[in-house]
C-alpha cells in the first residue's frame, strides 16, 4: 500500500513526458489535451486578484490569493497541475468520436485556456463560458489568439455568479432551446 502514492506520482510524470513527446496526437486524447493546454499558455499567473464582485471569498483565502496569485491553465498536466487529462479524455470520448455538435458550458473561465481547448476540440459546437469576473479572460484573449486560439470556433461569454439566486432562469435564458451536453465547473472551488 505504501508504494501506491509514489507509483502514481511516477506514472503521472511519465505520462506527461510521454504526452508532450507525441507528434500530432488525436484530438481529445490525453496527449492532445496536455499539449493543447500547454500551447495556450499552460500554467499562468493572473494579473488580477480575486473577484471584487463576490463577498463570499473568505478573508483568509482572499489574502492567500492576493499573496500567491491565481493560477489557471493547470488542469490537464499532472506536472505542476491537477492531472485531469485522463478523466477528460475518457468522459469526452463519445462526443469527440461522434463529431456531432455539442453544447458545452464551462463555469469559471478565468484566463480562457479551457475555452481555447474546448473550441478546438468541438469546432462545430456551442462553447459557453460563465465567470463572475470576465476581466481576466478579456486581458488574456489577445494572447490566446496570438497562440492560435479561437480560429476554429468562438466562445460565448457571460458574466455569471454561480451562487446567486435566480440562476436557473438566467441559465435558461442563455441556453434558449439548446440542451447542455457537457458541463465543466471550475468556478467556485468549494465543496
N, C-alpha and C. Protein backbone atom coordinates (compact mmCIF):
# COMPACT_ATOMS: atom_id res chain seq x y z
N UNK A 1 0.82 -1.19 0.00
CA UNK A 1 0.00 0.00 0.00
C UNK A 1 0.87 1.26 0.00
N UNK A 2 2.03 1.21 0.66
CA UNK A 2 2.91 2.36 0.72
C UNK A 2 3.50 2.73 -0.63
N UNK A 3 3.51 1.81 -1.58
CA UNK A 3 4.07 2.08 -2.90
C UNK A 3 3.08 2.75 -3.84
N UNK A 4 1.80 2.72 -3.50
CA UNK A 4 0.78 3.27 -4.40
C UNK A 4 0.99 4.74 -4.72
N UNK A 5 1.17 5.56 -3.71
CA UNK A 5 1.31 7.01 -3.93
C UNK A 5 2.56 7.34 -4.75
N UNK A 6 3.75 6.83 -4.39
CA UNK A 6 4.93 7.12 -5.22
C UNK A 6 4.77 6.60 -6.65
N UNK A 7 4.14 5.42 -6.80
CA UNK A 7 3.94 4.88 -8.13
C UNK A 7 3.03 5.79 -8.95
N UNK A 8 1.95 6.28 -8.33
CA UNK A 8 1.03 7.17 -9.03
C UNK A 8 1.75 8.44 -9.47
N UNK A 9 2.57 9.01 -8.60
CA UNK A 9 3.31 10.23 -8.95
C UNK A 9 4.24 9.97 -10.13
N UNK A 10 4.97 8.84 -10.08
CA UNK A 10 5.88 8.49 -11.17
C UNK A 10 5.09 8.26 -12.46
N UNK A 11 3.98 7.55 -12.37
CA UNK A 11 3.16 7.28 -13.56
C UNK A 11 2.67 8.58 -14.18
N UNK A 12 2.23 9.51 -13.35
CA UNK A 12 1.77 10.81 -13.87
C UNK A 12 2.90 11.56 -14.56
N UNK A 13 4.07 11.58 -13.94
CA UNK A 13 5.21 12.28 -14.52
C UNK A 13 5.59 11.65 -15.86
N UNK A 14 5.64 10.32 -15.91
CA UNK A 14 5.97 9.64 -17.16
C UNK A 14 4.90 9.89 -18.22
N UNK A 15 3.64 9.92 -17.82
CA UNK A 15 2.56 10.19 -18.76
C UNK A 15 2.73 11.58 -19.36
N UNK A 16 3.04 12.57 -18.53
CA UNK A 16 3.23 13.93 -19.03
C UNK A 16 4.40 14.00 -20.00
N UNK A 17 5.52 13.36 -19.67
CA UNK A 17 6.67 13.36 -20.56
C UNK A 17 6.30 12.69 -21.88
N UNK A 18 5.63 11.55 -21.79
CA UNK A 18 5.21 10.82 -22.99
C UNK A 18 4.23 11.66 -23.81
N UNK A 19 3.26 12.27 -23.14
CA UNK A 19 2.23 13.05 -23.84
C UNK A 19 2.81 14.23 -24.58
N UNK A 20 3.80 14.87 -24.01
CA UNK A 20 4.36 16.05 -24.66
C UNK A 20 5.32 15.68 -25.78
N UNK A 21 5.70 14.40 -25.89
CA UNK A 21 6.62 13.99 -26.95
C UNK A 21 5.90 13.38 -28.15
N UNK A 22 4.59 13.18 -28.07
CA UNK A 22 3.82 12.60 -29.18
C UNK A 22 3.56 13.69 -30.22
N UNK A 23 3.83 13.37 -31.47
CA UNK A 23 3.54 14.32 -32.54
C UNK A 23 2.12 14.10 -33.05
N UNK A 24 1.39 15.17 -33.21
CA UNK A 24 0.03 15.13 -33.76
C UNK A 24 -0.87 14.08 -33.09
N UNK A 25 -1.07 14.20 -31.80
CA UNK A 25 -1.97 13.25 -31.14
C UNK A 25 -3.41 13.48 -31.60
N UNK A 26 -4.21 12.45 -31.50
CA UNK A 26 -5.61 12.54 -31.90
C UNK A 26 -6.36 13.48 -30.96
N UNK A 27 -7.22 14.34 -31.50
CA UNK A 27 -7.99 15.26 -30.64
C UNK A 27 -8.75 14.51 -29.55
N UNK A 28 -8.69 15.09 -28.36
CA UNK A 28 -9.42 14.53 -27.22
C UNK A 28 -8.65 13.50 -26.42
N UNK A 29 -7.49 13.06 -26.93
CA UNK A 29 -6.69 12.10 -26.18
C UNK A 29 -5.95 12.81 -25.06
N UNK A 30 -5.40 12.04 -24.13
CA UNK A 30 -4.64 12.63 -23.02
C UNK A 30 -3.52 13.50 -23.58
N UNK A 31 -2.77 12.96 -24.53
CA UNK A 31 -1.65 13.71 -25.10
C UNK A 31 -2.13 15.01 -25.75
N UNK A 32 -3.23 14.94 -26.49
CA UNK A 32 -3.76 16.14 -27.15
C UNK A 32 -4.17 17.18 -26.12
N UNK A 33 -4.86 16.76 -25.07
CA UNK A 33 -5.32 17.70 -24.04
C UNK A 33 -4.14 18.37 -23.34
N UNK A 34 -3.12 17.59 -22.98
CA UNK A 34 -1.94 18.14 -22.31
C UNK A 34 -1.22 19.12 -23.24
N UNK A 35 -0.99 18.71 -24.49
CA UNK A 35 -0.28 19.57 -25.43
C UNK A 35 -1.06 20.84 -25.75
N UNK A 36 -2.36 20.72 -25.91
CA UNK A 36 -3.18 21.89 -26.25
C UNK A 36 -3.20 22.89 -25.11
N UNK A 37 -3.32 22.40 -23.88
CA UNK A 37 -3.28 23.30 -22.74
C UNK A 37 -1.93 24.01 -22.67
N UNK A 38 -0.86 23.28 -22.89
CA UNK A 38 0.48 23.90 -22.87
C UNK A 38 0.65 24.90 -24.00
N UNK A 39 0.09 24.60 -25.17
CA UNK A 39 0.19 25.51 -26.31
C UNK A 39 -0.49 26.85 -26.03
N UNK A 40 -1.53 26.82 -25.20
CA UNK A 40 -2.26 28.06 -24.89
C UNK A 40 -1.79 28.69 -23.58
N UNK A 41 -0.62 28.35 -23.14
CA UNK A 41 -0.05 29.05 -22.01
C UNK A 41 0.15 28.20 -20.78
N UNK A 42 -0.45 27.02 -20.76
CA UNK A 42 -0.25 26.15 -19.59
C UNK A 42 -0.58 26.86 -18.31
N UNK A 43 0.27 26.74 -17.36
CA UNK A 43 0.06 27.31 -16.04
C UNK A 43 0.44 28.79 -16.06
N UNK A 44 -0.52 29.66 -15.82
CA UNK A 44 -0.26 31.10 -15.86
C UNK A 44 -0.74 31.77 -14.58
N UNK A 45 -0.09 32.81 -14.19
CA UNK A 45 -0.48 33.55 -13.00
C UNK A 45 -1.27 34.78 -13.43
N UNK A 46 -2.36 35.01 -12.75
CA UNK A 46 -3.24 36.12 -13.10
C UNK A 46 -2.62 37.46 -12.73
N UNK A 47 -3.04 38.48 -13.44
CA UNK A 47 -2.63 39.83 -13.11
C UNK A 47 -3.65 40.49 -12.20
N UNK A 48 -4.84 39.90 -12.09
CA UNK A 48 -5.88 40.44 -11.22
C UNK A 48 -6.01 39.57 -9.98
N UNK A 49 -6.52 40.12 -8.93
CA UNK A 49 -6.76 39.34 -7.72
C UNK A 49 -8.11 38.68 -7.76
N UNK A 50 -8.57 38.16 -6.63
CA UNK A 50 -9.88 37.53 -6.58
C UNK A 50 -10.96 38.56 -6.92
N UNK A 51 -12.06 38.08 -7.39
CA UNK A 51 -13.13 38.95 -7.84
C UNK A 51 -13.61 39.87 -6.73
N UNK A 52 -13.77 41.12 -7.07
CA UNK A 52 -14.36 42.08 -6.14
C UNK A 52 -15.87 42.02 -6.22
N UNK A 53 -16.40 41.21 -7.13
CA UNK A 53 -17.83 41.11 -7.32
C UNK A 53 -18.48 40.16 -6.33
N UNK A 54 -17.69 39.38 -5.62
CA UNK A 54 -18.25 38.42 -4.68
C UNK A 54 -17.71 38.67 -3.28
N UNK A 55 -18.62 38.75 -2.32
CA UNK A 55 -18.20 38.92 -0.93
C UNK A 55 -18.10 37.57 -0.23
N UNK A 56 -18.24 36.49 -1.01
CA UNK A 56 -18.21 35.15 -0.42
C UNK A 56 -16.80 34.57 -0.30
N UNK A 57 -15.79 35.26 -0.79
CA UNK A 57 -14.42 34.76 -0.65
C UNK A 57 -13.97 35.11 0.76
N UNK A 58 -13.74 34.09 1.61
CA UNK A 58 -13.31 34.38 2.98
C UNK A 58 -12.00 35.17 3.00
N UNK A 59 -11.82 36.01 4.02
CA UNK A 59 -10.65 36.87 4.11
C UNK A 59 -9.34 36.10 4.05
N UNK A 60 -9.28 34.92 4.72
CA UNK A 60 -8.01 34.17 4.72
C UNK A 60 -7.68 33.64 3.32
N UNK A 61 -8.70 33.28 2.55
CA UNK A 61 -8.47 32.81 1.19
C UNK A 61 -8.14 33.99 0.30
N UNK A 62 -8.86 35.09 0.45
CA UNK A 62 -8.60 36.30 -0.34
C UNK A 62 -7.16 36.76 -0.15
N UNK A 63 -6.69 36.76 1.11
CA UNK A 63 -5.31 37.16 1.39
C UNK A 63 -4.30 36.24 0.74
N UNK A 64 -4.55 34.94 0.80
CA UNK A 64 -3.65 33.97 0.18
C UNK A 64 -3.61 34.17 -1.33
N UNK A 65 -4.77 34.38 -1.94
CA UNK A 65 -4.82 34.59 -3.38
C UNK A 65 -4.07 35.85 -3.79
N UNK A 66 -4.22 36.90 -2.99
CA UNK A 66 -3.52 38.15 -3.31
C UNK A 66 -2.02 37.99 -3.14
N UNK A 67 -1.59 37.22 -2.13
CA UNK A 67 -0.17 36.99 -1.90
C UNK A 67 0.45 36.07 -2.95
N UNK A 68 -0.23 34.95 -3.24
CA UNK A 68 0.34 33.91 -4.11
C UNK A 68 -0.11 34.03 -5.56
N UNK A 69 -1.15 34.79 -5.81
CA UNK A 69 -1.67 34.90 -7.16
C UNK A 69 -2.65 33.79 -7.49
N UNK A 70 -3.40 34.00 -8.53
CA UNK A 70 -4.33 33.00 -9.03
C UNK A 70 -3.65 32.25 -10.17
N UNK A 71 -3.93 30.97 -10.29
CA UNK A 71 -3.30 30.16 -11.31
C UNK A 71 -4.36 29.58 -12.22
N UNK A 72 -4.10 29.54 -13.50
CA UNK A 72 -5.02 28.94 -14.45
C UNK A 72 -4.26 28.11 -15.46
N UNK A 73 -4.98 27.39 -16.30
CA UNK A 73 -4.33 26.55 -17.30
C UNK A 73 -3.55 25.42 -16.66
N UNK A 74 -4.07 24.90 -15.54
CA UNK A 74 -3.33 23.90 -14.78
C UNK A 74 -4.12 22.62 -14.59
N UNK A 75 -5.08 22.36 -15.47
CA UNK A 75 -5.93 21.20 -15.21
C UNK A 75 -5.47 19.93 -15.89
N UNK A 76 -4.84 19.97 -17.04
CA UNK A 76 -4.56 18.75 -17.81
C UNK A 76 -3.30 18.02 -17.37
N UNK A 77 -2.20 18.72 -17.27
CA UNK A 77 -0.93 18.08 -16.93
C UNK A 77 -0.85 17.79 -15.44
N UNK A 78 -0.28 16.67 -15.09
CA UNK A 78 -0.08 16.39 -13.67
C UNK A 78 1.24 16.98 -13.20
N UNK A 79 2.07 17.43 -14.13
CA UNK A 79 3.33 18.08 -13.79
C UNK A 79 3.04 19.56 -13.56
N UNK A 80 2.88 19.94 -12.31
CA UNK A 80 2.54 21.32 -11.99
C UNK A 80 1.06 21.63 -12.15
N UNK A 81 0.24 20.61 -12.30
CA UNK A 81 -1.18 20.83 -12.47
C UNK A 81 -1.98 19.75 -11.76
N UNK A 82 -3.22 19.62 -12.16
CA UNK A 82 -4.12 18.69 -11.48
C UNK A 82 -4.16 17.30 -12.10
N UNK A 83 -3.72 17.13 -13.34
CA UNK A 83 -3.70 15.81 -13.97
C UNK A 83 -5.05 15.27 -14.36
N UNK A 84 -5.96 16.14 -14.81
CA UNK A 84 -7.31 15.71 -15.16
C UNK A 84 -7.43 15.23 -16.61
N UNK A 85 -6.38 15.26 -17.39
CA UNK A 85 -6.49 14.92 -18.82
C UNK A 85 -7.06 13.53 -19.04
N UNK A 86 -6.65 12.56 -18.24
CA UNK A 86 -7.17 11.20 -18.40
C UNK A 86 -8.66 11.14 -18.16
N UNK A 87 -9.10 11.86 -17.16
CA UNK A 87 -10.53 11.90 -16.86
C UNK A 87 -11.30 12.56 -18.00
N UNK A 88 -10.81 13.72 -18.46
CA UNK A 88 -11.48 14.40 -19.57
C UNK A 88 -11.50 13.53 -20.82
N UNK A 89 -10.36 12.91 -21.16
CA UNK A 89 -10.28 12.07 -22.36
C UNK A 89 -11.30 10.95 -22.31
N UNK A 90 -11.41 10.32 -21.16
CA UNK A 90 -12.35 9.20 -21.00
C UNK A 90 -13.80 9.65 -21.18
N UNK A 91 -14.17 10.72 -20.51
CA UNK A 91 -15.57 11.13 -20.49
C UNK A 91 -16.00 11.93 -21.72
N UNK A 92 -15.05 12.55 -22.41
CA UNK A 92 -15.39 13.32 -23.61
C UNK A 92 -15.34 12.46 -24.88
N UNK A 93 -14.75 11.28 -24.78
CA UNK A 93 -14.54 10.42 -25.95
C UNK A 93 -15.80 10.19 -26.79
N UNK A 94 -16.96 9.90 -26.20
CA UNK A 94 -18.15 9.68 -27.05
C UNK A 94 -18.51 10.89 -27.92
N UNK A 95 -18.37 12.08 -27.38
CA UNK A 95 -18.69 13.29 -28.16
C UNK A 95 -17.62 13.55 -29.22
N UNK A 96 -16.36 13.33 -28.86
CA UNK A 96 -15.28 13.54 -29.82
C UNK A 96 -15.43 12.57 -30.98
N UNK A 97 -15.68 11.30 -30.69
CA UNK A 97 -15.84 10.28 -31.73
C UNK A 97 -17.03 10.56 -32.64
N UNK A 98 -18.12 11.04 -32.05
CA UNK A 98 -19.33 11.25 -32.86
C UNK A 98 -19.18 12.42 -33.82
N UNK A 99 -18.40 13.41 -33.44
CA UNK A 99 -18.25 14.59 -34.28
C UNK A 99 -19.50 15.46 -34.33
N UNK A 100 -20.53 15.08 -33.60
CA UNK A 100 -21.78 15.85 -33.58
C UNK A 100 -21.59 17.14 -32.80
N UNK A 101 -22.31 18.18 -33.17
CA UNK A 101 -22.22 19.43 -32.41
C UNK A 101 -22.67 19.22 -30.97
N UNK A 102 -21.96 19.82 -30.05
CA UNK A 102 -22.32 19.73 -28.63
C UNK A 102 -22.51 21.13 -28.09
N UNK A 103 -23.21 21.20 -26.98
CA UNK A 103 -23.29 22.45 -26.21
C UNK A 103 -22.51 22.19 -24.93
N UNK A 104 -21.41 22.89 -24.78
CA UNK A 104 -20.52 22.74 -23.64
C UNK A 104 -20.54 24.02 -22.82
N UNK A 105 -20.69 23.87 -21.53
CA UNK A 105 -20.70 25.00 -20.61
C UNK A 105 -19.53 24.87 -19.65
N UNK A 106 -18.72 25.92 -19.56
CA UNK A 106 -17.64 25.95 -18.58
C UNK A 106 -17.92 27.07 -17.59
N UNK A 107 -18.01 26.70 -16.32
CA UNK A 107 -18.19 27.67 -15.25
C UNK A 107 -16.80 27.95 -14.68
N UNK A 108 -16.40 29.21 -14.68
CA UNK A 108 -15.08 29.59 -14.18
C UNK A 108 -14.06 29.57 -15.30
N UNK A 109 -14.12 30.53 -16.21
CA UNK A 109 -13.23 30.53 -17.38
C UNK A 109 -11.86 31.12 -17.08
N UNK A 110 -11.76 31.92 -16.05
CA UNK A 110 -10.52 32.58 -15.62
C UNK A 110 -9.81 33.22 -16.81
N UNK A 111 -8.66 32.72 -17.22
CA UNK A 111 -7.89 33.31 -18.32
C UNK A 111 -8.31 32.79 -19.70
N UNK A 112 -9.14 31.74 -19.75
CA UNK A 112 -9.68 31.27 -21.02
C UNK A 112 -8.96 30.09 -21.66
N UNK A 113 -7.99 29.51 -20.99
CA UNK A 113 -7.28 28.36 -21.55
C UNK A 113 -8.24 27.22 -21.84
N UNK A 114 -9.13 26.95 -20.90
CA UNK A 114 -10.12 25.89 -21.11
C UNK A 114 -11.01 26.18 -22.30
N UNK A 115 -11.47 27.41 -22.44
CA UNK A 115 -12.31 27.78 -23.58
C UNK A 115 -11.58 27.55 -24.90
N UNK A 116 -10.29 27.88 -24.92
CA UNK A 116 -9.50 27.67 -26.14
C UNK A 116 -9.43 26.18 -26.47
N UNK A 117 -9.24 25.34 -25.45
CA UNK A 117 -9.20 23.89 -25.66
C UNK A 117 -10.54 23.40 -26.20
N UNK A 118 -11.64 23.79 -25.55
CA UNK A 118 -12.96 23.31 -25.96
C UNK A 118 -13.33 23.77 -27.36
N UNK A 119 -12.97 25.00 -27.72
CA UNK A 119 -13.27 25.49 -29.07
C UNK A 119 -12.49 24.71 -30.12
N UNK A 120 -11.28 24.28 -29.82
CA UNK A 120 -10.51 23.44 -30.74
C UNK A 120 -11.09 22.04 -30.81
N UNK A 121 -11.49 21.51 -29.68
CA UNK A 121 -11.99 20.14 -29.62
C UNK A 121 -13.38 19.99 -30.23
N UNK A 122 -14.20 21.02 -30.09
CA UNK A 122 -15.57 20.97 -30.60
C UNK A 122 -15.84 22.17 -31.52
N UNK A 123 -15.19 22.21 -32.69
CA UNK A 123 -15.32 23.38 -33.57
C UNK A 123 -16.73 23.60 -34.10
N UNK A 124 -17.56 22.56 -34.11
CA UNK A 124 -18.94 22.70 -34.58
C UNK A 124 -19.92 22.86 -33.43
N UNK A 125 -19.40 22.98 -32.23
CA UNK A 125 -20.27 23.05 -31.06
C UNK A 125 -20.50 24.47 -30.59
N UNK A 126 -21.26 24.57 -29.54
CA UNK A 126 -21.52 25.85 -28.87
C UNK A 126 -20.78 25.78 -27.54
N UNK A 127 -19.77 26.62 -27.39
CA UNK A 127 -18.96 26.67 -26.18
C UNK A 127 -19.34 27.93 -25.42
N UNK A 128 -19.87 27.73 -24.22
CA UNK A 128 -20.35 28.84 -23.39
C UNK A 128 -19.47 28.94 -22.15
N UNK A 129 -18.98 30.13 -21.87
CA UNK A 129 -18.17 30.36 -20.68
C UNK A 129 -18.87 31.30 -19.72
N UNK A 130 -18.91 30.91 -18.45
CA UNK A 130 -19.51 31.74 -17.41
C UNK A 130 -18.45 32.05 -16.36
N UNK A 131 -18.38 33.29 -15.93
CA UNK A 131 -17.44 33.65 -14.87
C UNK A 131 -17.96 34.90 -14.17
N UNK A 132 -17.68 34.98 -12.89
CA UNK A 132 -18.08 36.15 -12.12
C UNK A 132 -17.22 37.36 -12.50
N UNK A 133 -16.01 37.12 -13.00
CA UNK A 133 -15.06 38.19 -13.36
C UNK A 133 -14.48 37.89 -14.73
N UNK A 134 -15.04 38.46 -15.77
CA UNK A 134 -14.58 38.20 -17.14
C UNK A 134 -13.32 38.99 -17.50
N UNK A 135 -12.92 39.91 -16.65
CA UNK A 135 -11.74 40.74 -16.94
C UNK A 135 -10.47 39.94 -17.14
N UNK A 136 -10.29 38.86 -16.40
CA UNK A 136 -9.09 38.04 -16.57
C UNK A 136 -9.03 37.45 -17.99
N UNK A 137 -10.18 36.99 -18.49
CA UNK A 137 -10.23 36.47 -19.85
C UNK A 137 -10.01 37.59 -20.87
N UNK A 138 -10.69 38.71 -20.68
CA UNK A 138 -10.55 39.84 -21.59
C UNK A 138 -9.08 40.27 -21.69
N UNK A 139 -8.40 40.33 -20.54
CA UNK A 139 -6.98 40.70 -20.53
C UNK A 139 -6.10 39.70 -21.26
N UNK A 140 -6.48 38.43 -21.29
CA UNK A 140 -5.66 37.37 -21.87
C UNK A 140 -6.11 36.94 -23.27
N UNK A 141 -7.24 37.41 -23.74
CA UNK A 141 -7.78 36.97 -25.03
C UNK A 141 -6.81 37.19 -26.19
N UNK A 142 -6.20 38.37 -26.24
CA UNK A 142 -5.25 38.66 -27.32
C UNK A 142 -4.07 37.70 -27.31
N UNK A 143 -3.59 37.37 -26.13
CA UNK A 143 -2.50 36.40 -26.01
C UNK A 143 -2.94 35.04 -26.54
N UNK A 144 -4.13 34.59 -26.14
CA UNK A 144 -4.64 33.30 -26.62
C UNK A 144 -4.79 33.30 -28.14
N UNK A 145 -5.30 34.38 -28.69
CA UNK A 145 -5.47 34.46 -30.14
C UNK A 145 -4.12 34.45 -30.85
N UNK A 146 -3.12 35.13 -30.27
CA UNK A 146 -1.78 35.10 -30.86
C UNK A 146 -1.19 33.69 -30.86
N UNK A 147 -1.63 32.87 -29.90
CA UNK A 147 -1.18 31.48 -29.81
C UNK A 147 -2.03 30.54 -30.68
N UNK A 148 -3.04 31.08 -31.36
CA UNK A 148 -3.85 30.29 -32.28
C UNK A 148 -5.24 29.93 -31.79
N UNK A 149 -5.62 30.42 -30.64
CA UNK A 149 -6.94 30.09 -30.09
C UNK A 149 -8.06 30.76 -30.89
N UNK A 150 -9.20 30.11 -30.87
CA UNK A 150 -10.46 30.61 -31.42
C UNK A 150 -10.45 30.77 -32.94
N UNK A 151 -9.57 30.06 -33.62
CA UNK A 151 -9.58 30.05 -35.09
C UNK A 151 -10.67 29.13 -35.61
N UNK A 152 -10.98 28.08 -34.84
CA UNK A 152 -11.98 27.10 -35.28
C UNK A 152 -13.38 27.45 -34.80
N UNK A 153 -13.47 28.11 -33.65
CA UNK A 153 -14.77 28.47 -33.08
C UNK A 153 -14.56 29.59 -32.06
N UNK A 154 -15.61 30.34 -31.84
CA UNK A 154 -15.59 31.44 -30.86
C UNK A 154 -16.43 31.05 -29.65
N UNK A 155 -15.93 31.29 -28.46
CA UNK A 155 -16.75 31.01 -27.28
C UNK A 155 -17.77 32.12 -27.06
N UNK A 156 -18.80 31.78 -26.36
CA UNK A 156 -19.84 32.73 -25.96
C UNK A 156 -19.62 32.98 -24.47
N UNK A 157 -19.53 34.23 -24.06
CA UNK A 157 -19.20 34.55 -22.66
C UNK A 157 -20.32 35.31 -21.97
N UNK A 158 -20.49 34.99 -20.69
CA UNK A 158 -21.50 35.66 -19.88
C UNK A 158 -20.95 35.86 -18.47
N UNK A 159 -21.12 37.06 -17.94
CA UNK A 159 -20.79 37.28 -16.54
C UNK A 159 -21.86 36.57 -15.73
N UNK A 160 -21.43 35.78 -14.74
CA UNK A 160 -22.36 34.89 -14.06
C UNK A 160 -21.81 34.53 -12.69
N UNK A 161 -22.58 34.77 -11.66
CA UNK A 161 -22.22 34.37 -10.29
C UNK A 161 -22.94 33.06 -10.01
N UNK A 162 -22.20 31.96 -9.97
CA UNK A 162 -22.83 30.65 -9.86
C UNK A 162 -23.57 30.43 -8.55
N UNK A 163 -23.35 31.29 -7.55
CA UNK A 163 -24.02 31.13 -6.27
C UNK A 163 -25.17 32.11 -6.07
N UNK A 164 -25.47 32.91 -7.10
CA UNK A 164 -26.53 33.91 -6.98
C UNK A 164 -27.91 33.27 -7.11
N UNK A 165 -28.89 33.92 -6.52
CA UNK A 165 -30.28 33.48 -6.67
C UNK A 165 -30.74 33.75 -8.10
N UNK A 166 -31.66 32.95 -8.59
CA UNK A 166 -32.23 33.16 -9.91
C UNK A 166 -31.40 32.62 -11.06
N UNK A 167 -30.41 31.81 -10.77
CA UNK A 167 -29.53 31.31 -11.83
C UNK A 167 -30.22 30.35 -12.80
N UNK A 168 -31.20 29.61 -12.32
CA UNK A 168 -31.90 28.66 -13.20
C UNK A 168 -32.53 29.41 -14.38
N UNK A 169 -33.23 30.49 -14.07
CA UNK A 169 -33.87 31.28 -15.12
C UNK A 169 -32.82 31.95 -16.01
N UNK A 170 -31.78 32.45 -15.40
CA UNK A 170 -30.71 33.11 -16.17
C UNK A 170 -30.07 32.12 -17.13
N UNK A 171 -29.78 30.91 -16.65
CA UNK A 171 -29.17 29.89 -17.49
C UNK A 171 -30.12 29.47 -18.61
N UNK A 172 -31.40 29.36 -18.32
CA UNK A 172 -32.39 29.04 -19.36
C UNK A 172 -32.41 30.13 -20.42
N UNK A 173 -32.26 31.38 -19.99
CA UNK A 173 -32.21 32.49 -20.94
C UNK A 173 -30.98 32.43 -21.83
N UNK A 174 -29.86 32.04 -21.27
CA UNK A 174 -28.62 31.91 -22.04
C UNK A 174 -28.73 30.76 -23.04
N UNK A 175 -29.27 29.63 -22.60
CA UNK A 175 -29.33 28.43 -23.44
C UNK A 175 -30.40 28.51 -24.52
N UNK A 176 -31.48 29.21 -24.25
CA UNK A 176 -32.59 29.22 -25.20
C UNK A 176 -33.13 27.81 -25.35
N UNK A 177 -33.21 27.33 -26.59
CA UNK A 177 -33.74 25.99 -26.86
C UNK A 177 -32.67 24.90 -26.78
N UNK A 178 -31.41 25.28 -26.59
CA UNK A 178 -30.33 24.29 -26.53
C UNK A 178 -30.35 23.53 -25.21
N UNK A 179 -29.82 22.34 -25.26
CA UNK A 179 -29.69 21.47 -24.10
C UNK A 179 -28.20 21.28 -23.83
N UNK A 180 -27.80 21.28 -22.57
CA UNK A 180 -26.39 21.09 -22.23
C UNK A 180 -25.98 19.63 -22.41
N UNK A 181 -24.89 19.42 -23.12
CA UNK A 181 -24.32 18.09 -23.27
C UNK A 181 -23.19 17.87 -22.27
N UNK A 182 -22.35 18.89 -22.11
CA UNK A 182 -21.16 18.79 -21.26
C UNK A 182 -21.09 20.03 -20.38
N UNK A 183 -20.84 19.82 -19.08
CA UNK A 183 -20.66 20.93 -18.15
C UNK A 183 -19.37 20.66 -17.37
N UNK A 184 -18.51 21.64 -17.33
CA UNK A 184 -17.31 21.55 -16.51
C UNK A 184 -17.32 22.75 -15.56
N UNK A 185 -17.20 22.46 -14.29
CA UNK A 185 -17.30 23.51 -13.26
C UNK A 185 -15.92 23.70 -12.62
N UNK A 186 -15.31 24.82 -12.94
CA UNK A 186 -14.02 25.18 -12.37
C UNK A 186 -14.14 26.58 -11.77
N UNK A 187 -15.32 26.87 -11.22
CA UNK A 187 -15.59 28.21 -10.73
C UNK A 187 -15.30 28.45 -9.28
N UNK A 188 -16.23 28.09 -8.42
CA UNK A 188 -16.18 28.46 -7.02
C UNK A 188 -15.08 27.78 -6.21
N UNK A 189 -14.61 26.63 -6.65
CA UNK A 189 -13.54 25.89 -5.95
C UNK A 189 -13.89 25.57 -4.51
N UNK A 190 -15.15 25.27 -4.27
CA UNK A 190 -15.54 24.87 -2.93
C UNK A 190 -16.39 23.61 -3.01
N UNK A 191 -16.49 22.91 -1.91
CA UNK A 191 -17.32 21.71 -1.88
C UNK A 191 -18.78 22.10 -1.78
